[in-house]
Amino acid sequence: MFVFLRQQIAILFICLLPSLASSDGEIIGGDFELTSQFNKPYSLADARGKVVLLFFGFTHCPDVCPTTLSTIQTVLGQLGERAKQVQPIFVTVDPQRDKPEILKSYLQYFSNNYIGLTGTIEDIDKVVKQYQGFYSYMGNVSANQYMVDHTSNLYIINTMGEVTNAMQFGLPPQAITNVINKILDEAGG
């Protein structure tokens, strides 16, 4: 009962959020440019006019990342034809291992519609900071034996490029679908 009630409150709260700002009033989000899984520059502005589902992760992630990517696939299925107005974007927080060809191979397990992005560590740091996220390496990075602790929020960005929601990990797909439908309705889509 408590978990269900907590999820309902979280869903209500998340659905009512305007564009997000940090505690100091700084707007979360903004445009950026990284390298796609096709080894070409990709900017958030390239998705303008679509709702973007932005997620930070890494291809060696054993749980949160594949679960979130599968959840996104469920959401896209729930959206039906409206899914064409949504662009999922996966930004790696492990650019040392997640080169474009690795991202391409990994994301194909979920869908050909995903955009996977990588870049230099400095580029990734900048984007993570823009979205008030975090990541840290645990283990022996030099021996390539490490995991990455990272932000697990799914950022929903409206058709104008503004972050409107940061959905916490584990919410039911329908909660995400409801938020996207609301954004698309407001955008006239």
PDB file of C-alpha atoms in Angstrom:
ATOM      1  CA  MET A   1       0.000   0.000   0.000  1.00  0.00           C
ATOM      2  CA  PHE A   2       2.743   2.466   0.957  1.00  0.00           C
ATOM      3  CA  VAL A   3       4.784   1.776  -2.202  1.00  0.00           C
ATOM      4  CA  PHE A   4       1.683   2.169  -4.393  1.00  0.00           C
ATOM      5  CA  LEU A   5       0.697   5.426  -2.657  1.00  0.00           C
ATOM      6  CA  ARG A   6       4.283   6.712  -2.931  1.00  0.00           C
ATOM      7  CA  GLN A   7       4.287   5.969  -6.654  1.00  0.00           C
ATOM      8  CA  GLN A   8       0.937   7.745  -7.113  1.00  0.00           C
ATOM      9  CA  ILE A   9       2.227  10.821  -5.291  1.00  0.00           C
ATOM     10  CA  ALA A  10       5.464  10.750  -7.294  1.00  0.00           C
ATOM     11  CA  ILE A  11       3.508  10.396 -10.554  1.00  0.00           C
ATOM     12  CA  LEU A  12       1.244  13.306  -9.636  1.00  0.00           C
ATOM     13  CA  PHE A  13       4.212  15.458  -8.627  1.00  0.00           C
ATOM     14  CA  ILE A  14       6.176  14.590 -11.753  1.00  0.00           C
ATOM     15  CA  CYS A  15       3.242  15.252 -14.062  1.00  0.00           C
ATOM     16  CA  LEU A  16       2.797  18.746 -12.644  1.00  0.00           C
ATOM     17  CA  LEU A  17       6.383  19.941 -12.905  1.00  0.00           C
ATOM     18  CA  PRO A  18       7.127  22.989 -15.062  1.00  0.00           C
ATOM     19  CA  SER A  19      10.601  23.232 -16.595  1.00  0.00           C
ATOM     20  CA  LEU A  20      13.061  22.093 -13.982  1.00  0.00           C
ATOM     21  CA  ALA A  21      15.402  24.309 -12.023  1.00  0.00           C
ATOM     22  CA  SER A  22      17.988  23.418  -9.413  1.00  0.00           C
ATOM     23  CA  SER A  23      17.738  24.565  -5.806  1.00  0.00           C
ATOM     24  CA  ASP A  24      19.714  27.700  -6.700  1.00  0.00           C
ATOM     25  CA  GLY A  25      17.278  28.541  -9.507  1.00  0.00           C
ATOM     26  CA  GLU A  26      19.558  27.469 -12.352  1.00  0.00           C
ATOM     27  CA  ILE A  27      17.620  25.828 -15.190  1.00  0.00           C
ATOM     28  CA  ILE A  28      18.494  22.164 -15.674  1.00  0.00           C
ATOM     29  CA  GLY A  29      19.363  21.069 -19.189  1.00  0.00           C
ATOM     30  CA  GLY A  30      20.281  22.847 -22.375  1.00  0.00           C
ATOM     31  CA  ASP A  31      21.719  22.055 -25.757  1.00  0.00           C
ATOM     32  CA  PHE A  32      24.917  20.079 -26.221  1.00  0.00           C
ATOM     33  CA  GLU A  33      26.781  18.299 -28.985  1.00  0.00           C
ATOM     34  CA  LEU A  34      28.385  14.871 -28.726  1.00  0.00           C
ATOM     35  CA  THR A  35      29.269  12.054 -31.143  1.00  0.00           C
ATOM     36  CA  SER A  36      26.532   9.604 -32.141  1.00  0.00           C
ATOM     37  CA  GLN A  37      26.784   5.851 -32.572  1.00  0.00           C
ATOM     38  CA  PHE A  38      27.126   6.620 -36.294  1.00  0.00           C
ATOM     39  CA  ASN A  39      30.337   8.558 -35.515  1.00  0.00           C
ATOM     40  CA  LYS A  40      28.703  11.858 -36.510  1.00  0.00           C
ATOM     41  CA  PRO A  41      28.067  14.992 -34.444  1.00  0.00           C
ATOM     42  CA  TYR A  42      24.639  15.038 -32.820  1.00  0.00           C
ATOM     43  CA  SER A  43      23.137  17.981 -30.961  1.00  0.00           C
ATOM     44  CA  LEU A  44      20.084  18.046 -28.744  1.00  0.00           C
ATOM     45  CA  ALA A  45      18.776  20.695 -31.151  1.00  0.00           C
ATOM     46  CA  ASP A  46      18.699  17.953 -33.824  1.00  0.00           C
ATOM     47  CA  ALA A  47      15.709  16.507 -31.965  1.00  0.00           C
ATOM     48  CA  ARG A  48      13.819  19.822 -31.723  1.00  0.00           C
ATOM     49  CA  GLY A  49      10.129  19.291 -32.381  1.00  0.00           C
ATOM     50  CA  LYS A  50      10.177  15.888 -30.680  1.00  0.00           C
ATOM     51  CA  VAL A  51       9.903  14.928 -27.039  1.00  0.00           C
ATOM     52  CA  VAL A  52      13.308  13.646 -25.927  1.00  0.00           C
ATOM     53  CA  LEU A  53      13.854  10.920 -23.349  1.00  0.00           C
ATOM     54  CA  LEU A  54      17.419  11.516 -22.155  1.00  0.00           C
ATOM     55  CA  PHE A  55      19.205   8.930 -20.058  1.00  0.00           C
ATOM     56  CA  PHE A  56      22.783   8.717 -18.759  1.00  0.00           C
ATOM     57  CA  GLY A  57      24.265   5.241 -18.563  1.00  0.00           C
ATOM     58  CA  PHE A  58      26.910   2.833 -19.830  1.00  0.00           C
ATOM     59  CA  THR A  59      26.891  -0.342 -21.881  1.00  0.00           C
ATOM     60  CA  HIS A  60      28.452  -2.536 -19.166  1.00  0.00           C
ATOM     61  CA  CYS A  61      25.675  -1.638 -16.706  1.00  0.00           C
ATOM     62  CA  PRO A  62      24.157  -4.831 -15.287  1.00  0.00           C
ATOM     63  CA  ASP A  63      20.764  -3.517 -14.160  1.00  0.00           C
ATOM     64  CA  VAL A  64      19.591   0.111 -14.223  1.00  0.00           C
ATOM     65  CA  CYS A  65      20.511   0.848 -17.844  1.00  0.00           C
ATOM     66  CA  PRO A  66      18.966  -2.211 -19.526  1.00  0.00           C
ATOM     67  CA  THR A  67      15.903  -1.868 -17.303  1.00  0.00           C
ATOM     68  CA  THR A  68      15.473   1.796 -18.221  1.00  0.00           C
ATOM     69  CA  LEU A  69      16.020   1.159 -21.931  1.00  0.00           C
ATOM     70  CA  SER A  70      13.446  -1.651 -21.794  1.00  0.00           C
ATOM     71  CA  THR A  71      11.040   0.648 -19.951  1.00  0.00           C
ATOM     72  CA  ILE A  72      11.469   3.225 -22.705  1.00  0.00           C
ATOM     73  CA  GLN A  73      10.602   0.547 -25.277  1.00  0.00           C
ATOM     74  CA  THR A  74       7.425  -0.234 -23.342  1.00  0.00           C
ATOM     75  CA  VAL A  75       6.564   3.472 -23.254  1.00  0.00           C
ATOM     76  CA  LEU A  76       7.085   3.792 -26.994  1.00  0.00           C
ATOM     77  CA  GLY A  77       4.758   0.827 -27.495  1.00  0.00           C
ATOM     78  CA  GLN A  78       2.120   2.439 -25.263  1.00  0.00           C
ATOM     79  CA  LEU A  79       2.366   5.648 -27.282  1.00  0.00           C
ATOM     80  CA  GLY A  80       1.488   3.906 -30.547  1.00  0.00           C
ATOM     81  CA  GLU A  81       1.715   6.321 -33.493  1.00  0.00           C
ATOM     82  CA  ARG A  82       2.785   9.113 -31.154  1.00  0.00           C
ATOM     83  CA  ALA A  83       6.089   7.275 -30.608  1.00  0.00           C
ATOM     84  CA  LYS A  84       7.261   8.841 -33.899  1.00  0.00           C
ATOM     85  CA  GLN A  85       7.247  12.170 -32.036  1.00  0.00           C
ATOM     86  CA  VAL A  86       9.653  10.878 -29.357  1.00  0.00           C
ATOM     87  CA  GLN A  87      13.454  10.573 -29.533  1.00  0.00           C
ATOM     88  CA  PRO A  88      15.219   8.422 -26.920  1.00  0.00           C
ATOM     89  CA  ILE A  89      18.819   9.520 -26.315  1.00  0.00           C
ATOM     90  CA  PHE A  90      21.366   7.500 -24.336  1.00  0.00           C
ATOM     91  CA  VAL A  91      24.452   9.448 -23.191  1.00  0.00           C
ATOM     92  CA  THR A  92      27.297   7.269 -21.977  1.00  0.00           C
ATOM     93  CA  VAL A  93      29.130   8.120 -18.783  1.00  0.00           C
ATOM     94  CA  ASP A  94      31.822   5.625 -19.770  1.00  0.00           C
ATOM     95  CA  PRO A  95      33.382   7.068 -22.922  1.00  0.00           C
ATOM     96  CA  GLN A  96      36.577   5.066 -22.377  1.00  0.00           C
ATOM     97  CA  ARG A  97      34.737   1.833 -23.244  1.00  0.00           C
ATOM     98  CA  ASP A  98      31.621   3.129 -25.012  1.00  0.00           C
ATOM     99  CA  LYS A  99      32.929   4.082 -28.426  1.00  0.00           C
ATOM    100  CA  PRO A 100      30.393   4.761 -31.223  1.00  0.00           C
ATOM    101  CA  GLU A 101      30.491   1.201 -32.583  1.00  0.00           C
ATOM    102  CA  ILE A 102      29.928  -0.243 -29.077  1.00  0.00           C
ATOM    103  CA  LEU A 103      26.957   2.074 -28.518  1.00  0.00           C
ATOM    104  CA  LYS A 104      25.494   1.108 -31.886  1.00  0.00           C
ATOM    105  CA  SER A 105      25.741  -2.604 -31.141  1.00  0.00           C
ATOM    106  CA  TYR A 106      24.365  -2.226 -27.597  1.00  0.00           C
ATOM    107  CA  LEU A 107      21.412  -0.013 -28.491  1.00  0.00           C
ATOM    108  CA  GLN A 108      20.295  -2.312 -31.329  1.00  0.00           C
ATOM    109  CA  TYR A 109      19.277  -4.821 -28.645  1.00  0.00           C
ATOM    110  CA  PHE A 110      16.556  -2.369 -27.624  1.00  0.00           C
ATOM    111  CA  SER A 111      15.637  -0.442 -30.766  1.00  0.00           C
ATOM    112  CA  ASN A 112      17.063   1.143 -33.894  1.00  0.00           C
ATOM    113  CA  ASN A 113      15.367   4.404 -32.854  1.00  0.00           C
ATOM    114  CA  TYR A 114      17.781   5.233 -30.043  1.00  0.00           C
ATOM    115  CA  ILE A 115      20.498   7.827 -30.428  1.00  0.00           C
ATOM    116  CA  GLY A 116      23.603   6.840 -28.470  1.00  0.00           C
ATOM    117  CA  LEU A 117      26.081   9.568 -27.640  1.00  0.00           C
ATOM    118  CA  THR A 118      29.677   9.618 -26.499  1.00  0.00           C
ATOM    119  CA  GLY A 119      32.544  12.092 -26.455  1.00  0.00           C
ATOM    120  CA  THR A 120      35.589  13.062 -24.499  1.00  0.00           C
ATOM    121  CA  ILE A 121      35.437  12.846 -20.732  1.00  0.00           C
ATOM    122  CA  GLU A 122      35.348  16.666 -20.663  1.00  0.00           C
ATOM    123  CA  ASP A 123      32.388  16.735 -23.053  1.00  0.00           C
ATOM    124  CA  ILE A 124      30.510  14.146 -21.000  1.00  0.00           C
ATOM    125  CA  ASP A 125      31.286  16.019 -17.761  1.00  0.00           C
ATOM    126  CA  LYS A 126      29.826  19.204 -19.230  1.00  0.00           C
ATOM    127  CA  VAL A 127      26.574  17.533 -20.253  1.00  0.00           C
ATOM    128  CA  VAL A 128      26.221  15.670 -16.947  1.00  0.00           C
ATOM    129  CA  LYS A 129      26.711  18.972 -15.106  1.00  0.00           C
ATOM    130  CA  GLN A 130      24.116  20.728 -17.310  1.00  0.00           C
ATOM    131  CA  TYR A 131      21.589  18.109 -16.243  1.00  0.00           C
ATOM    132  CA  GLN A 132      22.661  18.167 -12.585  1.00  0.00           C
ATOM    133  CA  GLY A 133      23.620  14.519 -12.839  1.00  0.00           C
ATOM    134  CA  PHE A 134      26.558  12.583 -11.455  1.00  0.00           C
ATOM    135  CA  TYR A 135      28.728   9.592 -12.128  1.00  0.00           C
ATOM    136  CA  SER A 136      31.755   8.022 -10.508  1.00  0.00           C
ATOM    137  CA  TYR A 137      33.967   5.059 -11.277  1.00  0.00           C
ATOM    138  CA  MET A 138      34.356   2.193  -8.811  1.00  0.00           C
ATOM    139  CA  GLY A 139      37.178  -0.286  -9.273  1.00  0.00           C
ATOM    140  CA  ASN A 140      40.354  -0.366 -11.306  1.00  0.00           C
ATOM    141  CA  VAL A 141      39.827   1.908 -14.322  1.00  0.00           C
ATOM    142  CA  SER A 142      43.360   1.426 -15.679  1.00  0.00           C
ATOM    143  CA  ALA A 143      42.831  -2.352 -15.766  1.00  0.00           C
ATOM    144  CA  ASN A 144      39.374  -1.901 -17.316  1.00  0.00           C
ATOM    145  CA  GLN A 145      37.785  -3.614 -14.294  1.00  0.00           C
ATOM    146  CA  TYR A 146      35.293  -1.104 -12.984  1.00  0.00           C
ATOM    147  CA  MET A 147      31.647  -0.189 -12.687  1.00  0.00           C
ATOM    148  CA  VAL A 148      30.057   3.229 -12.906  1.00  0.00           C
ATOM    149  CA  ASP A 149      27.677   4.676 -10.341  1.00  0.00           C
ATOM    150  CA  HIS A 150      25.499   7.212 -12.159  1.00  0.00           C
ATOM    151  CA  THR A 151      22.343   9.294 -12.276  1.00  0.00           C
ATOM    152  CA  SER A 152      19.390   7.030 -12.989  1.00  0.00           C
ATOM    153  CA  ASN A 153      16.811   9.705 -13.799  1.00  0.00           C
ATOM    154  CA  LEU A 154      15.086   9.729 -17.157  1.00  0.00           C
ATOM    155  CA  TYR A 155      14.939  13.357 -18.288  1.00  0.00           C
ATOM    156  CA  ILE A 156      11.939  14.305 -20.376  1.00  0.00           C
ATOM    157  CA  ILE A 157      12.583  17.246 -22.663  1.00  0.00           C
ATOM    158  CA  ASN A 158       9.691  18.982 -24.416  1.00  0.00           C
ATOM    159  CA  THR A 159       9.498  19.836 -28.105  1.00  0.00           C
ATOM    160  CA  MET A 160      11.131  23.216 -27.413  1.00  0.00           C
ATOM    161  CA  GLY A 161      14.223  21.610 -25.839  1.00  0.00           C
ATOM    162  CA  GLU A 162      13.320  22.329 -22.199  1.00  0.00           C
ATOM    163  CA  VAL A 163      13.615  19.726 -19.457  1.00  0.00           C
ATOM    164  CA  THR A 164      10.160  19.377 -17.944  1.00  0.00           C
ATOM    165  CA  ASN A 165      10.552  16.209 -15.902  1.00  0.00           C
ATOM    166  CA  ALA A 166      13.187  14.077 -14.235  1.00  0.00           C
ATOM    167  CA  MET A 167      11.536  10.699 -13.763  1.00  0.00           C
ATOM    168  CA  GLN A 168      13.067   8.571 -11.041  1.00  0.00           C
ATOM    169  CA  PHE A 169      14.192   5.047 -11.784  1.00  0.00           C
ATOM    170  CA  GLY A 170      11.579   2.377 -11.227  1.00  0.00           C
ATOM    171  CA  LEU A 171       8.416   4.301 -12.006  1.00  0.00           C
ATOM    172  CA  PRO A 172       5.894   2.320 -14.045  1.00  0.00           C
ATOM    173  CA  PRO A 173       6.022   2.901 -17.812  1.00  0.00           C
ATOM    174  CA  GLN A 174       2.482   4.283 -17.784  1.00  0.00           C
ATOM    175  CA  ALA A 175       3.615   7.209 -15.628  1.00  0.00           C
ATOM    176  CA  ILE A 176       6.178   8.156 -18.269  1.00  0.00           C
ATOM    177  CA  THR A 177       3.655   7.646 -21.062  1.00  0.00           C
ATOM    178  CA  ASN A 178       1.207   9.962 -19.291  1.00  0.00           C
ATOM    179  CA  VAL A 179       3.813  12.724 -19.042  1.00  0.00           C
ATOM    180  CA  ILE A 180       4.755  12.392 -22.712  1.00  0.00           C
ATOM    181  CA  ASN A 181       1.103  12.449 -23.802  1.00  0.00           C
ATOM    182  CA  LYS A 182       0.555  15.596 -21.754  1.00  0.00           C
ATOM    183  CA  ILE A 183       3.566  17.289 -23.371  1.00  0.00           C
ATOM    184  CA  LEU A 184       2.466  16.251 -26.856  1.00  0.00           C
ATOM    185  CA  ASP A 185      -1.089  17.456 -26.174  1.00  0.00           C
ATOM    186  CA  GLU A 186       0.240  20.835 -25.050  1.00  0.00           C
ATOM    187  CA  ALA A 187       2.439  21.030 -28.156  1.00  0.00           C
ATOM    188  CA  GLY A 188      -0.520  20.205 -30.376  1.00  0.00           C
ATOM    189  CA  GLY A 189       0.960  16.871 -31.483  1.00  0.00           C
TER     190      GLY A 189
END
